[in-house]
mmCIF file of C-alpha atoms and ligand atoms in Angstrom:
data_model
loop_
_atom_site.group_PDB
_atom_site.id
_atom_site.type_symbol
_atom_site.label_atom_id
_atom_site.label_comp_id
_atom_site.label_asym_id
_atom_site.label_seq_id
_atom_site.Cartn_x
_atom_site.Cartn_y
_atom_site.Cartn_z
ATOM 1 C CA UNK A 292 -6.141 -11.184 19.273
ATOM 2 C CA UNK A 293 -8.663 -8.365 20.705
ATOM 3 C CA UNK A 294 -11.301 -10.149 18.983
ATOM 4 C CA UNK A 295 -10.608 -13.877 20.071
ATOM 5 C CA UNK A 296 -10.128 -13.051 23.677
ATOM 6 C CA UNK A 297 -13.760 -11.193 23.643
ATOM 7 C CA UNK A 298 -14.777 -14.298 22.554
ATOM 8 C CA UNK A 299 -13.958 -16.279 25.296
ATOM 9 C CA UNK A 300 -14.687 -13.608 27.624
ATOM 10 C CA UNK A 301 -18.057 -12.684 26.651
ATOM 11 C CA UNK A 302 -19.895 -15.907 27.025
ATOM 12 C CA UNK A 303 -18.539 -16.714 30.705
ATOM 13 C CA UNK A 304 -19.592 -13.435 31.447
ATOM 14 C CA UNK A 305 -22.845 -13.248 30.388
ATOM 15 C CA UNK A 306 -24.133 -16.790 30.630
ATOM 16 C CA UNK A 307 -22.336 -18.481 33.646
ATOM 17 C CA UNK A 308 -25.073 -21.002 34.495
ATOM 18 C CA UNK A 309 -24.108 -22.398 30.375
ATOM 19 C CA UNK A 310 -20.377 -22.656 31.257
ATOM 20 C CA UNK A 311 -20.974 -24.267 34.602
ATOM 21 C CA UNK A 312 -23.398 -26.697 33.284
ATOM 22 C CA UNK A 313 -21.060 -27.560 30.724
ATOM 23 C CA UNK A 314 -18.239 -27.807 32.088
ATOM 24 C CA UNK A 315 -14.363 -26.560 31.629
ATOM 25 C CA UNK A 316 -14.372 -29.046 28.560
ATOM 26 C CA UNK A 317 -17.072 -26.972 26.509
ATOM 27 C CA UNK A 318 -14.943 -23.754 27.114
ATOM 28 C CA UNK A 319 -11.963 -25.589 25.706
ATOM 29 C CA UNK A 320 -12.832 -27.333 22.688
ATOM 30 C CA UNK A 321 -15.421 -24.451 21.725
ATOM 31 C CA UNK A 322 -12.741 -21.966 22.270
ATOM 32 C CA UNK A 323 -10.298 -24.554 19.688
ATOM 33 C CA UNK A 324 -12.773 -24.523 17.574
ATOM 34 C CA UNK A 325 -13.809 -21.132 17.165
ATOM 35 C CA UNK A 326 -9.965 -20.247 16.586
ATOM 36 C CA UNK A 327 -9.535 -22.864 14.117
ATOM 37 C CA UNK A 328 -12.785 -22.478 12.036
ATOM 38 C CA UNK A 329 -12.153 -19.032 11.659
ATOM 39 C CA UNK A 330 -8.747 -18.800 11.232
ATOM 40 C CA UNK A 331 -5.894 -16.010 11.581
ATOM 41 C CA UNK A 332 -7.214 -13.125 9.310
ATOM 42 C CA UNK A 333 -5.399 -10.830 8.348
ATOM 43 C CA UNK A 334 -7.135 -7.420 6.581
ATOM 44 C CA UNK A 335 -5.316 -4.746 4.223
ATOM 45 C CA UNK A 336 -5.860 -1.182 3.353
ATOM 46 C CA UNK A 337 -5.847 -2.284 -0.528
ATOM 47 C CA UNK A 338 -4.952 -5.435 -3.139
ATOM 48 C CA UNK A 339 -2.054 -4.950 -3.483
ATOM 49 C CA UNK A 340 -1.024 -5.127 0.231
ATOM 50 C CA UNK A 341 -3.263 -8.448 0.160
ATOM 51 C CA UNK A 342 -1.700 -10.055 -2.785
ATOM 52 C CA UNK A 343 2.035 -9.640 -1.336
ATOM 53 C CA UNK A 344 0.859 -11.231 2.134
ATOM 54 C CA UNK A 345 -1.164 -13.983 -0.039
ATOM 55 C CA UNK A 346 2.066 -14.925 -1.104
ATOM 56 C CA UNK A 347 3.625 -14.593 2.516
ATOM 57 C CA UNK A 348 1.110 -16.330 4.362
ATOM 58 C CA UNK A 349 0.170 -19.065 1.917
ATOM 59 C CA UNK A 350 -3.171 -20.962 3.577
ATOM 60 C CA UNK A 351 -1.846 -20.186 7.329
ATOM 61 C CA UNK A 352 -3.753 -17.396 7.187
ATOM 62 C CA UNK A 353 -6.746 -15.658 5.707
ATOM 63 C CA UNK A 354 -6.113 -12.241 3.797
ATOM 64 C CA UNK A 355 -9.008 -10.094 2.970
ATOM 65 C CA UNK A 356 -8.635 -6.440 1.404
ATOM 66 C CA UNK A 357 -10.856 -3.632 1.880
ATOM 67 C CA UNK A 358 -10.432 -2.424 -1.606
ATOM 68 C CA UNK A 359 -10.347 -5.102 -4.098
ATOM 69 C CA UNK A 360 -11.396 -3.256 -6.979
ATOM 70 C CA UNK A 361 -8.892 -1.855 -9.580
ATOM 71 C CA UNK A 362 -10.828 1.197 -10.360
ATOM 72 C CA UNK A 363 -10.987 2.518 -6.808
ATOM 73 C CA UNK A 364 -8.646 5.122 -6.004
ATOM 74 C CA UNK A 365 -7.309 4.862 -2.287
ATOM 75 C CA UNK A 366 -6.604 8.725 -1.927
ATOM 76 C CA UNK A 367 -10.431 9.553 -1.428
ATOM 77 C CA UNK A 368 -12.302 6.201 -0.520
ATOM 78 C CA UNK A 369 -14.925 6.102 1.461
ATOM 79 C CA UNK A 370 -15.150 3.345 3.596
ATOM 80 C CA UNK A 371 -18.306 1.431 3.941
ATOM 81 C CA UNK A 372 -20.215 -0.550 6.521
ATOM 82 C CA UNK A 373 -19.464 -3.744 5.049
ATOM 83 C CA UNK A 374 -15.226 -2.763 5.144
ATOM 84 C CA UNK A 375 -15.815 -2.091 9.232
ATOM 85 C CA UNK A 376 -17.049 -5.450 9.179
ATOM 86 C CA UNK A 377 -14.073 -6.537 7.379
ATOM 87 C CA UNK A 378 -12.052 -4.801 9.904
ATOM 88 C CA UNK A 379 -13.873 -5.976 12.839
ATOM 89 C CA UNK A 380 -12.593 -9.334 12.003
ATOM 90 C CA UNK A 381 -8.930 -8.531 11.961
ATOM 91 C CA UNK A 382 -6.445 -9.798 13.853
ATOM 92 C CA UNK A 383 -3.591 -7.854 12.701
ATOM 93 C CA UNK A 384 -4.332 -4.883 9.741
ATOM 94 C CA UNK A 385 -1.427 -4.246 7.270
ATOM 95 C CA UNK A 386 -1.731 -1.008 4.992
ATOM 96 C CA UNK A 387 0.601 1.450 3.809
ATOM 97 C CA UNK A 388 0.323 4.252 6.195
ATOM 98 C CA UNK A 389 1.566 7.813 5.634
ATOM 99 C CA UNK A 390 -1.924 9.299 4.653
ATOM 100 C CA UNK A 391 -2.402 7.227 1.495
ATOM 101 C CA UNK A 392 -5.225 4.944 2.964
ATOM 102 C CA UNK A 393 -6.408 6.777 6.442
ATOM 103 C CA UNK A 394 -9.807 5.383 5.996
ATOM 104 C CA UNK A 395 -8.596 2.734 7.742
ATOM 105 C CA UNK A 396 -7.914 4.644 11.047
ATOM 106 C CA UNK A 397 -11.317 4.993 12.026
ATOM 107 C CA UNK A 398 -12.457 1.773 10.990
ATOM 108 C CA UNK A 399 -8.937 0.283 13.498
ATOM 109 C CA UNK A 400 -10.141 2.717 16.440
ATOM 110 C CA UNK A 401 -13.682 1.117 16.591
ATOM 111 C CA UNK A 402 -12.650 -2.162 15.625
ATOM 112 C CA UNK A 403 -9.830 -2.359 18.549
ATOM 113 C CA UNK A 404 -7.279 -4.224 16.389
ATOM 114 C CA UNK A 405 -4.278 -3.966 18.661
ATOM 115 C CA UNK A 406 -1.470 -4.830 15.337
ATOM 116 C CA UNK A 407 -1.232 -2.934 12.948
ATOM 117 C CA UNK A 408 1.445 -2.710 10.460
ATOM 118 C CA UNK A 409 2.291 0.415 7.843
ATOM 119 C CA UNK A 410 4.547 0.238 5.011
ATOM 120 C CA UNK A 411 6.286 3.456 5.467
ATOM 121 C CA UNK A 412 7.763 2.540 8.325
ATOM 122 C CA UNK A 413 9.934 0.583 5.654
ATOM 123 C CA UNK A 414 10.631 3.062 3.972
ATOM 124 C CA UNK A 415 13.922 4.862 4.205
ATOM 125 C CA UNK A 416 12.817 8.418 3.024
ATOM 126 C CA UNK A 417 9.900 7.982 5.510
ATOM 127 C CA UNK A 418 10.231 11.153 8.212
ATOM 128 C CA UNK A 419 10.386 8.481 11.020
ATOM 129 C CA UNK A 420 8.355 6.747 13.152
ATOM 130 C CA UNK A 421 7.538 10.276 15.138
ATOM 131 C CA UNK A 422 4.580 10.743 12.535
ATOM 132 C CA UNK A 423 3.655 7.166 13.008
ATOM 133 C CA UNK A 424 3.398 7.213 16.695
ATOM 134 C CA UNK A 425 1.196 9.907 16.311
ATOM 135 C CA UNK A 426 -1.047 8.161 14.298
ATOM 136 C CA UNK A 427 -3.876 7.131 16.772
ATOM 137 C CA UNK A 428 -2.984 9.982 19.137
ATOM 138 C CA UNK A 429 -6.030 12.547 19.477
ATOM 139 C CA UNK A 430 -3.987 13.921 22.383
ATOM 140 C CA UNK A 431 -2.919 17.413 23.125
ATOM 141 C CA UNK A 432 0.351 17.103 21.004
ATOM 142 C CA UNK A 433 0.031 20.222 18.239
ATOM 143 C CA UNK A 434 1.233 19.461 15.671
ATOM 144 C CA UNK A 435 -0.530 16.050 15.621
ATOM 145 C CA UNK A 436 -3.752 18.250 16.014
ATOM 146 C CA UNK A 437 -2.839 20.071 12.594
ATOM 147 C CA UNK A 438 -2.484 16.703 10.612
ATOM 148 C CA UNK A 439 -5.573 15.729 11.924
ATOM 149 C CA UNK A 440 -7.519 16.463 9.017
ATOM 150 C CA UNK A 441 -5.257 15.471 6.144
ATOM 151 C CA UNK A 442 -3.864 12.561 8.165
ATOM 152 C CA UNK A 443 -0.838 13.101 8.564
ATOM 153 C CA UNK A 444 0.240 13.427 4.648
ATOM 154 C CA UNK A 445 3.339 14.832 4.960
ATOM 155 C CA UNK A 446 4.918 17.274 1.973
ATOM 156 C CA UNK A 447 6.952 16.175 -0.175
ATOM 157 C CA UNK A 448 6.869 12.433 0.745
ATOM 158 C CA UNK A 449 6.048 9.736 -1.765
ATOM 159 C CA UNK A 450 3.659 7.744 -0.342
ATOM 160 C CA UNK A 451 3.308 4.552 -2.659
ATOM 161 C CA UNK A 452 6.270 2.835 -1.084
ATOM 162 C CA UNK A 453 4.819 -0.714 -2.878
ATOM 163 C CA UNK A 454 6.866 0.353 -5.963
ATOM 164 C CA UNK A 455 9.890 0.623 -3.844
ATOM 165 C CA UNK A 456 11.140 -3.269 -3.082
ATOM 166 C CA UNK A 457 13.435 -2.328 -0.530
ATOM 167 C CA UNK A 458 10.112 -1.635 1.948
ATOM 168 C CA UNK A 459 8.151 -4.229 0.426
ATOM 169 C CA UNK A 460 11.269 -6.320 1.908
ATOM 170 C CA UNK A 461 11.498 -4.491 5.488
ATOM 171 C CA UNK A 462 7.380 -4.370 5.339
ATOM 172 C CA UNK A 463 7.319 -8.808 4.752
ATOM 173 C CA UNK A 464 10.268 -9.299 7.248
ATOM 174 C CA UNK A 465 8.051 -7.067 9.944
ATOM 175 C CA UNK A 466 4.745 -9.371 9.268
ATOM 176 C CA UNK A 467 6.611 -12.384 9.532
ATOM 177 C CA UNK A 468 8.342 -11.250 12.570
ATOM 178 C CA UNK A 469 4.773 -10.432 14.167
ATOM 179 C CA UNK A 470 3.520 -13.461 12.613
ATOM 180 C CA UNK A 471 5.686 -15.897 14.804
ATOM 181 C CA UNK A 472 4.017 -13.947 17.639
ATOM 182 C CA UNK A 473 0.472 -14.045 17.033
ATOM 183 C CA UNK A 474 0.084 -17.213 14.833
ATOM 184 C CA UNK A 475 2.718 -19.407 15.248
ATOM 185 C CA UNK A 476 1.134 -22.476 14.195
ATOM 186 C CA UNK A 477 1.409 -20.753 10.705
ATOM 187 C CA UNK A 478 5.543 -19.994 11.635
ATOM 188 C CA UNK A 479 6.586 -22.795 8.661
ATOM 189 C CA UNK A 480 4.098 -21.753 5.975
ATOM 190 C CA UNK A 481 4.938 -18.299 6.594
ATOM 191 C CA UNK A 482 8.987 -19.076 6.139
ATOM 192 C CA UNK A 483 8.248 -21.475 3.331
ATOM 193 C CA UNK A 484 6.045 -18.121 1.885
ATOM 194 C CA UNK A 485 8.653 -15.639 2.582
ATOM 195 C CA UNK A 486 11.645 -17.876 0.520
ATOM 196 C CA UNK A 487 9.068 -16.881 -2.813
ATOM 197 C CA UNK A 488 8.899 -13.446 -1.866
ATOM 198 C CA UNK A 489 12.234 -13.104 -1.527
ATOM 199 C CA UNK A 490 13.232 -15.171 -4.322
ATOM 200 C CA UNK A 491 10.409 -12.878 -6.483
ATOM 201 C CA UNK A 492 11.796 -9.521 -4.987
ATOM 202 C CA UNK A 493 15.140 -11.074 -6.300
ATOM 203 C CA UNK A 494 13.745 -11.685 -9.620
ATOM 204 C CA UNK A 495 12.308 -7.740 -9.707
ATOM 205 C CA UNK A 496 15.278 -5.802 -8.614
ATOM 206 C CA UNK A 497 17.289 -7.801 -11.399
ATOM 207 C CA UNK A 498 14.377 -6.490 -14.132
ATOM 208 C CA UNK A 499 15.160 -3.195 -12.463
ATOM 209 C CA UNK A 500 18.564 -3.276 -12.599
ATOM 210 C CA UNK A 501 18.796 -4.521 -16.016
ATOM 211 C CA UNK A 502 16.641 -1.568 -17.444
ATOM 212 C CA UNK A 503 19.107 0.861 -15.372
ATOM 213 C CA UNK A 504 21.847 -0.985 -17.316
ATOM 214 C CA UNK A 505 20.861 -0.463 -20.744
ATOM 215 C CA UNK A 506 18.977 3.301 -20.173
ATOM 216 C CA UNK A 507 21.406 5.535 -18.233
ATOM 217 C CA UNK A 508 20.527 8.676 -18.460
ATOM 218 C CA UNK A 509 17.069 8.472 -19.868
ATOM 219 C CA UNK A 510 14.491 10.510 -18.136
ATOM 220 C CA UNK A 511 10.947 10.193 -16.824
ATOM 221 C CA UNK A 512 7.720 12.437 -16.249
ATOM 222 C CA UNK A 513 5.257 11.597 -13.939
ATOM 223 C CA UNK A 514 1.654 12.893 -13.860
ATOM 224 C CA UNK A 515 1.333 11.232 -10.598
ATOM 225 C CA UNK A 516 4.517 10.746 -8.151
ATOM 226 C CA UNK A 517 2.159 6.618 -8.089
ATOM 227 C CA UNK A 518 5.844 5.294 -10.045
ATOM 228 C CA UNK A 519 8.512 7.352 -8.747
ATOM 229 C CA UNK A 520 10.204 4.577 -6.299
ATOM 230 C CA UNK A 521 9.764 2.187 -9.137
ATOM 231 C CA UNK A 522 11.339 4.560 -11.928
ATOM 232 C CA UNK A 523 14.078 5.843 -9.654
ATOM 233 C CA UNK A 524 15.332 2.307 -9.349
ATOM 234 C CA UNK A 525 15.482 1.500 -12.795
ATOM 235 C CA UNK A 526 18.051 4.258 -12.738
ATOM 236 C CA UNK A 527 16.206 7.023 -14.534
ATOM 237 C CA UNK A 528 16.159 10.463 -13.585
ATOM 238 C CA UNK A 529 13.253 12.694 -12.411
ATOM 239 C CA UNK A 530 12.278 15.239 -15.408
ATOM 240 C CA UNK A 531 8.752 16.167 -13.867
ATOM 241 C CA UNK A 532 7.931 19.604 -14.229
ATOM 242 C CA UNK A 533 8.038 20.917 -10.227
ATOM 243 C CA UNK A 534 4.330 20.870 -8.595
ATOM 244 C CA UNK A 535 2.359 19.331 -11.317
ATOM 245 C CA UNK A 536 2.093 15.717 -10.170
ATOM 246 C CA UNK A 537 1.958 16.994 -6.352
ATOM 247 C CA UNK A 538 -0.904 18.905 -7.301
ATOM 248 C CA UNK A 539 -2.635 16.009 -9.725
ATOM 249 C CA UNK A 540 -2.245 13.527 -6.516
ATOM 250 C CA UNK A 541 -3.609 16.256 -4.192
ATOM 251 C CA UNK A 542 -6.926 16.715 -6.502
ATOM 252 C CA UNK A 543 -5.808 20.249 -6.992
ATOM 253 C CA UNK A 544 -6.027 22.571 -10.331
ATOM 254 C CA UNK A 545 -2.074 22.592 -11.926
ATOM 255 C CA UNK A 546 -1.401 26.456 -12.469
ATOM 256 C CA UNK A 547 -1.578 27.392 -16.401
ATOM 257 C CA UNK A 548 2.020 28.345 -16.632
ATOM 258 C CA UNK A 549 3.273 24.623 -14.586
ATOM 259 C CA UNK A 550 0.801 23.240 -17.157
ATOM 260 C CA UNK A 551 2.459 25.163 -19.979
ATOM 261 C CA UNK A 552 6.193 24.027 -18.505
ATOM 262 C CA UNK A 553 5.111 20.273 -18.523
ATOM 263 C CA UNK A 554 4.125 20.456 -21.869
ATOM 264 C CA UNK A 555 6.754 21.753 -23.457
ATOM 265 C CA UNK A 556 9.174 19.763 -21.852
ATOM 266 C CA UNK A 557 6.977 16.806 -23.300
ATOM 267 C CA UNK A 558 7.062 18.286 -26.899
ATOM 268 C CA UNK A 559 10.982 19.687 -26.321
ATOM 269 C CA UNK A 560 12.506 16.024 -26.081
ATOM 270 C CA UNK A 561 13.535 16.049 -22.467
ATOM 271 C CA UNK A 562 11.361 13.336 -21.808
ATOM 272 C CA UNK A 563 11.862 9.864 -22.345
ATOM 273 C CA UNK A 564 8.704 7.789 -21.060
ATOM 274 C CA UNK A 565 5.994 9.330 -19.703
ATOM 275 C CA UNK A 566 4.462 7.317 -16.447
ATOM 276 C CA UNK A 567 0.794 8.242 -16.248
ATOM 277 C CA UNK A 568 -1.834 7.345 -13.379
ATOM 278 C CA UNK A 569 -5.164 7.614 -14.852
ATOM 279 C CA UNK A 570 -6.477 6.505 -11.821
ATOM 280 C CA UNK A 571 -6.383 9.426 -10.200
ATOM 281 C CA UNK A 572 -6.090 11.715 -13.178
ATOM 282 C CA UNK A 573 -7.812 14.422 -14.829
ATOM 283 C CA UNK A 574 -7.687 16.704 -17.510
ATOM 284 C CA UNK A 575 -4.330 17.859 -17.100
ATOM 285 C CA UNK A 576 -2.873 14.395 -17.251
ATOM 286 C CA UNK A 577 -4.777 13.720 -20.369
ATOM 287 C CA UNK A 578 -3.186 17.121 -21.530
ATOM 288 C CA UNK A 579 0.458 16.152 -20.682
ATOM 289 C CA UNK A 580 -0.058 12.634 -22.734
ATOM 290 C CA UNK A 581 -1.357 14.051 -25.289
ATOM 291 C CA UNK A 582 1.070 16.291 -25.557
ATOM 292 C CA UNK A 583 3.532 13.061 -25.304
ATOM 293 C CA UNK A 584 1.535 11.656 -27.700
ATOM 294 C CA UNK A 585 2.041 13.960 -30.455
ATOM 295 C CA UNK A 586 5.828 13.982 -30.049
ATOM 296 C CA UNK A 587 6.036 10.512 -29.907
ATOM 297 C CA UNK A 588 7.031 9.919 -26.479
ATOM 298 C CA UNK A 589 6.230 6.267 -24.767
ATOM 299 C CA UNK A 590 3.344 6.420 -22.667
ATOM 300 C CA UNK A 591 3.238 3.554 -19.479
ATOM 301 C CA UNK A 592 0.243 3.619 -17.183
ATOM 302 C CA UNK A 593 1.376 2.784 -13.354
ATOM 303 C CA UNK A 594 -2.045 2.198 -11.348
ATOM 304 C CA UNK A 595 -2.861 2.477 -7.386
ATOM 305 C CA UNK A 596 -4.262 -0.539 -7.050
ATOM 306 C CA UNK A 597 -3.506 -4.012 -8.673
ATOM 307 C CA UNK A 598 -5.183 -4.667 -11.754
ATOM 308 C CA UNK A 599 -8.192 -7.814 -11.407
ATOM 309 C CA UNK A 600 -6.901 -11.070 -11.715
ATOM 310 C CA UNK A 601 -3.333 -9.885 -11.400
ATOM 311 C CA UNK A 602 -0.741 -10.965 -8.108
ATOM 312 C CA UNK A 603 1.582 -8.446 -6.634
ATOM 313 C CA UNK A 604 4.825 -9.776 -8.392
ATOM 314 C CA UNK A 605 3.595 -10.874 -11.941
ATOM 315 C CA UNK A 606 2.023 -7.259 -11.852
ATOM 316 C CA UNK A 607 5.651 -5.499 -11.221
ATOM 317 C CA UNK A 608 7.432 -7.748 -13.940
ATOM 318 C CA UNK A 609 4.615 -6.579 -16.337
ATOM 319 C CA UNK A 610 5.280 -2.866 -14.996
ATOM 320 C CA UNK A 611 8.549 -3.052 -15.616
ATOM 321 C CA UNK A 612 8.749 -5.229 -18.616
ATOM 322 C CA UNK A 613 6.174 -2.379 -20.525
ATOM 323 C CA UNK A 614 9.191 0.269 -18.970
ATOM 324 C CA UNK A 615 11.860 -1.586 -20.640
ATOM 325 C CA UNK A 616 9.813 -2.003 -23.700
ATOM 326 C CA UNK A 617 8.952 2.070 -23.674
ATOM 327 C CA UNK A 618 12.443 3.302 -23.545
ATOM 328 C CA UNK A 619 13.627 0.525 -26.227
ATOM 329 C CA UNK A 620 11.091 2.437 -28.467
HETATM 330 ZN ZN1 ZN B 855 -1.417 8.134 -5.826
#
């Protein structure tokens, strides 16, 4: 919206003899134009976020992500020149928020995109929208000046709420809402768009629920919390040894002895899949499936970022499908 209205703006300011010579008319149509050449764009922190809206939005808008690439890992990207460029073009930014993708904050601030949407403001476990408000704030508040340099990752929160439907729900229903607002000339494609998404969110929770059906009581270890939301809604319960996968996500060294406890939980039975994430992994994760390895424990890889030539929802029913196939083993 920022964007468009410096559009108009600019040109009446800085050439005034062009407008007058031309006429209200030129304003007009150019200003149609303009709006309908380029389109409502809409940018996201990562694929994944872009392939759910694809499916939202349909052609009423355009959706471009800043990472595309499977093989990037969101926790420590560096954003480029070319993804401020992406950004300066937004006119509404959707990414998941919570310190997962904060190279987007910087890149929002200088682009002056006034709507922005986060996913873990869908989330129930989220702390609330305190943290959220504080996001942009480089005020005097203290304890927004101590999450300044980790951006506001808060402890102990799962951040990859895209596994979780229930906020991929809330987070669709929000865009839509914000949708009718700012592009309401896309207001049918959008509800035709958001019918699939629910009738595909439908379709996941069942795969979910179906796996919770036939595998109560089995148990899963995560070398990265990436699967958590996903796994916990498939009914299986939590196994993973305390502080390894916290420290795995948070680039850290896992202590010897946390290392020793994860592996011989692995080896002891008390596991039944192992979900690894070797985006973001290192040696100890290759440690902990090898160790799964040898005592023939299912191995599923969850990733950050959705795999090339993959869409949000056929990527979940694999996910899931490869879960349900693990635990049958
Ligand atoms: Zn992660």
């Amino acid at each position: 919206m920022l964007n468009r209205r410096a559009l108009i703006v600019a040109p009446l300011l800085a050439v005034p003899a062009l407008i007058l010579a031309g006429c209200g008319s030129s304003a007009d149509s150019g200003f149609d134009a303009a709006a309908s050449d380029a389109g409502f764009t809409i940018v996201t922190s990562t694929n994944v976020y872009a392939s759910i809206l694809q499916e939202l939005v349909g052609d009423s808008a355009t959706v471009t992500p800043v990472i595309s690439s499977a093989s990037a890992d969101p926790h420590d990207y560096e954003a480029t020149a070319r993804d401020q460029l992406t950004v300066d073009d937004a006119d509404l930014v959707v990414m998941n928020g919570g310190g997962y993708d904060s190279f987007m904050d910087k890149m929002i601030d200088s682009a002056g995109v006034d709507h922005v949407i986060s996913a873990v403001d869908y989330n129930s476990t989220y702390p609330g929208a305190d943290a959220a408000e504080d996001e942009h704030d480089h005020g005097d508040d203290e304890s927004a000046d101590e999450h300044d340099h980790d951006h506001e990752h808060i402890e102990g929160f799962n951040e990859h709420v895209w596994y979780d439907p229930h906020t991929v729900e809330g987070l669709v229903a929000a865009v839509q809402t914000e949708l009718d607002e700012l592009n309401p000339d896309g207001s049918d494609a959008v509800a035709t768009g958001a019918e699939k998404v629910t009738s595909d969110l439908d379709a996941l929770e069942a795969s979910l629920a179906d796996i919770a059906a036939d595998h109560t009581g089995d148990t899963a270890f995560f070398t990265e919390p990436v699967g958590a939301y996903f796994a916990e809604e498939a009914g299986l319960e939590d196994v993973t040894t305390e502080g390894f996968s916290e420290a795995v996500e948070e680039g850290q060294d896992v202590a010897p002895a946390t290392l020793l406890a994860a592996t011989n939980a692995i080896s002891g039975g008390d596991v039944s899949v192992l979900i690894a994430n070797a985006q973001t992994g290192g040696s100890e994760t290759e440690a902990v499936i090898d160790a799964a390895n040898e005592a023939g424990v299912p191995v599923i890889e969850l990733t950050e970022t959705l795999p090339d030539g993959e869409d949000f929802f056929g990527w979940m029913q694999d996910n899931a499908k490869n879960l349900a196939d693990a635990l049958a083993e």
